[in-house]
XYZ file of C-alpha atoms in Angstrom:
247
model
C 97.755 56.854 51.101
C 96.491 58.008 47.972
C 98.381 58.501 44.348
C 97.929 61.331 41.850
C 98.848 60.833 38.051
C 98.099 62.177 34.756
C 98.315 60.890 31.420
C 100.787 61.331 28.881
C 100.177 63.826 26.359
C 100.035 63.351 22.648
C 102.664 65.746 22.029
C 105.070 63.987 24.519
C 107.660 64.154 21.798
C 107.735 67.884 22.042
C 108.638 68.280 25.722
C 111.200 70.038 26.941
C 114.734 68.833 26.964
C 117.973 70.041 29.132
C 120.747 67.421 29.480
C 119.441 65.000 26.924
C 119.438 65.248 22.940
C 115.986 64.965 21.279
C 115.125 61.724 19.867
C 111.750 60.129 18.936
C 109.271 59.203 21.837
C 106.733 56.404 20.684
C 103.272 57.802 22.415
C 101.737 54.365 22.159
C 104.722 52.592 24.100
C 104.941 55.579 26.666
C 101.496 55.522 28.093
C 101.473 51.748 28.255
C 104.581 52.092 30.114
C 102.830 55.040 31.942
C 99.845 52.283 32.674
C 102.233 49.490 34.101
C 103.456 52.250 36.554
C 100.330 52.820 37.402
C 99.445 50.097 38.079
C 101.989 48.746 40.447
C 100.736 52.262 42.331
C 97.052 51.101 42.441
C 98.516 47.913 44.166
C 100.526 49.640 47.115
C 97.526 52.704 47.640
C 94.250 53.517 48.413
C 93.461 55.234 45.244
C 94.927 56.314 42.735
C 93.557 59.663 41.231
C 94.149 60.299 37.397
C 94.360 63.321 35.811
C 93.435 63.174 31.960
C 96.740 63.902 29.781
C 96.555 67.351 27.850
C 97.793 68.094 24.609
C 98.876 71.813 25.226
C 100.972 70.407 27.677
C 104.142 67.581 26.191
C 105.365 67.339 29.797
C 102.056 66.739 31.752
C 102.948 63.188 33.151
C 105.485 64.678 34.762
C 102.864 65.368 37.182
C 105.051 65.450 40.127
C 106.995 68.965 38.918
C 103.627 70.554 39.874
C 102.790 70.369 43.557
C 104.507 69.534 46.643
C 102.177 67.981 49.304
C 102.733 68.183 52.814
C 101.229 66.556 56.009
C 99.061 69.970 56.374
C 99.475 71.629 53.013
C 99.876 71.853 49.508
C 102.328 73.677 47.495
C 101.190 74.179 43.844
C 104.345 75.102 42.231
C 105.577 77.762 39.480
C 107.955 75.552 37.219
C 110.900 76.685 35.829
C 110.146 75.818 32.074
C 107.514 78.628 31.169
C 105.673 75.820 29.151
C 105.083 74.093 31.577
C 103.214 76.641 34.063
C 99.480 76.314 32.829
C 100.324 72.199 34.222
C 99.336 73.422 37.721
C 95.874 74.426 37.350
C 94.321 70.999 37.060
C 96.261 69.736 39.768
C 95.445 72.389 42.133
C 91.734 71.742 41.420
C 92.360 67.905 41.817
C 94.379 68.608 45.244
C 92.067 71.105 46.313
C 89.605 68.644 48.327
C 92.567 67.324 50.022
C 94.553 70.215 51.260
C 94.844 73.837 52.219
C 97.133 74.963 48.731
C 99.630 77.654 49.038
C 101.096 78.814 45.522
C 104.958 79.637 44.627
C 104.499 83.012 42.866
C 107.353 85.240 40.862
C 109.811 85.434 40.637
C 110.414 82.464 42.272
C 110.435 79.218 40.630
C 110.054 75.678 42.022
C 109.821 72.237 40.347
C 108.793 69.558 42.377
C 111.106 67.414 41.095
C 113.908 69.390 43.288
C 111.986 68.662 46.235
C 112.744 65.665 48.498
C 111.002 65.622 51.559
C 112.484 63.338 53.915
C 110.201 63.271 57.034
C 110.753 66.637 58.957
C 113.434 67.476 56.554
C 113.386 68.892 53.206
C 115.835 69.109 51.007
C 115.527 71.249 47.502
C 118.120 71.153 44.620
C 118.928 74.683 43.060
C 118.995 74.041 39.786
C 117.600 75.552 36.149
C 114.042 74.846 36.886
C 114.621 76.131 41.000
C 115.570 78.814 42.024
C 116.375 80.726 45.648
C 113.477 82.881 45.617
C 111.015 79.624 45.115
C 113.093 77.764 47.736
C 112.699 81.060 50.138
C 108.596 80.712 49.242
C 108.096 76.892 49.938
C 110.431 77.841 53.310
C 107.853 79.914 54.845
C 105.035 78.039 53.597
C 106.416 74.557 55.576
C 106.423 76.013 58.596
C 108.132 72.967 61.077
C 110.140 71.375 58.353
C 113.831 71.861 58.462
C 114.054 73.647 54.603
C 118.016 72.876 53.381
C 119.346 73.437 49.660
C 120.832 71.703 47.640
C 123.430 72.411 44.590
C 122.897 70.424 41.415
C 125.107 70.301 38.450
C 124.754 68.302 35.595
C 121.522 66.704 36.341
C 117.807 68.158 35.883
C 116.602 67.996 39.209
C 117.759 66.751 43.079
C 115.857 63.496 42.519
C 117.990 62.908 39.222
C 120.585 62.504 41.582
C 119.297 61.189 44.662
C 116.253 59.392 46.467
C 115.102 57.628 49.227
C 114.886 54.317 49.374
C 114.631 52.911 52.532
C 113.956 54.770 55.920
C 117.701 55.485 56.793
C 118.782 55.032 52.832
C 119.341 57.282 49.857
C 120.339 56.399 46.480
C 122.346 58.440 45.055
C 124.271 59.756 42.066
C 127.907 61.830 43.606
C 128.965 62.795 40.446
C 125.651 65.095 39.962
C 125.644 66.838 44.169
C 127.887 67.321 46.901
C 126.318 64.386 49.596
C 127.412 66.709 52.728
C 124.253 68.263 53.680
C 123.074 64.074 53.884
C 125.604 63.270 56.235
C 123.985 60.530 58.945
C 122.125 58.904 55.825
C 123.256 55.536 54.474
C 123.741 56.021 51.079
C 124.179 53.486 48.209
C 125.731 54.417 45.263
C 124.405 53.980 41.952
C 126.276 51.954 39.288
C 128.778 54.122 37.456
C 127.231 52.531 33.989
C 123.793 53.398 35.274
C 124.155 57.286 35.878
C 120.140 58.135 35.834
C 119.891 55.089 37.982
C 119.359 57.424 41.354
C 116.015 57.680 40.909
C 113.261 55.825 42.541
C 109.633 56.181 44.360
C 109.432 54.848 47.536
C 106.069 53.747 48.902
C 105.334 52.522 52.092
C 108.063 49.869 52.410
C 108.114 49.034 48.530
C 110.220 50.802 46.249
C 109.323 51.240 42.453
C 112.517 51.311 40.248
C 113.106 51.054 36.458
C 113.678 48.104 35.450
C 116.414 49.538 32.841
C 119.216 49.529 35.367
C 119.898 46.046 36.773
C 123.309 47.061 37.946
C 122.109 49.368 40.161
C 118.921 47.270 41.446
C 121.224 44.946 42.635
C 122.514 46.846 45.369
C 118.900 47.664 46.549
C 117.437 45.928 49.032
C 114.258 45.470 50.096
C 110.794 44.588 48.187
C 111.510 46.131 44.810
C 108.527 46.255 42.144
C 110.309 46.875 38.932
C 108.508 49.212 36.001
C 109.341 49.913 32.431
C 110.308 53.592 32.114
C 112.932 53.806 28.972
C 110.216 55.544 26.726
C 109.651 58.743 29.132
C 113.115 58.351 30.245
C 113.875 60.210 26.387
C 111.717 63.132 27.515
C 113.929 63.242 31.304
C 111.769 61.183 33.365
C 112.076 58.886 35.764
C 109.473 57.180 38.374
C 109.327 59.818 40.702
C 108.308 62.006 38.255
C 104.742 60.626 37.410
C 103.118 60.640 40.357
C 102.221 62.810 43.592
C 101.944 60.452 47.078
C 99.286 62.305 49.203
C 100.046 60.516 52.513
């Protein structure tokens, strides 16, 4: 398995900003946070592949809201926030070597954070940064998955709300999606004082979680590896966000 990542921009205190009121983001403290992620990633991969951070671009750690890859494919998104759409030409050339890339194209819109892929099963929230023409694209692109979506409110994106963390196990936020379309899932609930507590990366067998919500990493079990992510958390992002797995 291999990791991709990209730095944090110097102008990570301009990103953009739905659900959360601006505040200051300390640059220095978020890409040493962004370094202990990574890591804990270099520990539990092959090889991790970094993409330099880009000041044109605030969200560009965020590297995960560019690409979706597959078992047999790539899908280099078109996100949602319009700043945010010249992010996906470095990572197609950096996924390039590794898959055949298909590209999400108006007017459809698709942000990989909205995009849980759950072996042969996909599920992708419809939210402000998704919409149903994107969802309609990546459908005919992953030919053999089962493509299902999702409804968010309140939250950002699907993984906001909910995330896998265990083969049989989601985590999950139920104030944020309607947990039908998981029925036969186990799913653990976050802490109600830990709302943005729903997201996590699993890897392997290992799970990386924030270390800012203890309430909710109690209920987890499992091998846990525990990261510092309150700095990008102010700019809407958790773990999943900063990375691609390439499996």
């Amino acid at each position: 398995m291999k990791a991709l990542t990209r730095g944090v921009s110097p102008e990570v205190a301009q990103c953009e900003l739905t659900h959360l009121e601006r505040e200051p983001i300390d640059f220095g403290r978020a890409s040493r946070e962004h370094g202990a992620y990574v890591e804990v990633l270099r520990s539990l991969v092959d090889e991790v592949i970094e993409v330099p951070g880009d000041a044109r671009f605030p969200d560009c750690v965020f590297v995960e809201d560019t690409a979706v890859v597959l078992d047999d494919l790539a899908i280099i998104t078109r996100p949602g926030a319009e700043s945010r759409r010249g992010e996906v030409e470095a990572i197609a050339e950096a996924l390039a070597p590794l898959r055949p890339l298909m590209q999400i194209e108006a007017p459809g819109t698709l942000d990989g954070g909205d995009v849980l892929v759950c072996d042969r099963t996909v599920y992708i929230g419809l939210t402000s940064r998704t919409n149903e023409a994107g969802i309609e694209q990546f459908r005919a692109f992953a030919r053999g998955y089962d493509v299902r979506a999702v409804p968010v409110h309140g939250a950002l994106h699907l993984k906001t709300a909910i995330t896998r963390i265990a083969h049989g196990t989601l985590l999950v936020n139920r104030d944020w999606i309607d947990v039908a379309p998981f029925a036969g899932w186990k799913l653990v609930d976050v802490d109600p004082s830990e709302p943005f507590g729903a997201n996590a990366l699993l890897v392997g067998d290992v799970l990386i979680y924030p270390r800012e919500f203890p309430r909710t990493r109690a209920k987890i079990a499992g091998d846990v590896r525990l990261v510092p992510a309150g700095e990008l958390a102010k700019a809407e992002g958790g773990v999943t966000c900063s990375a691609i797995l390439i499996r």
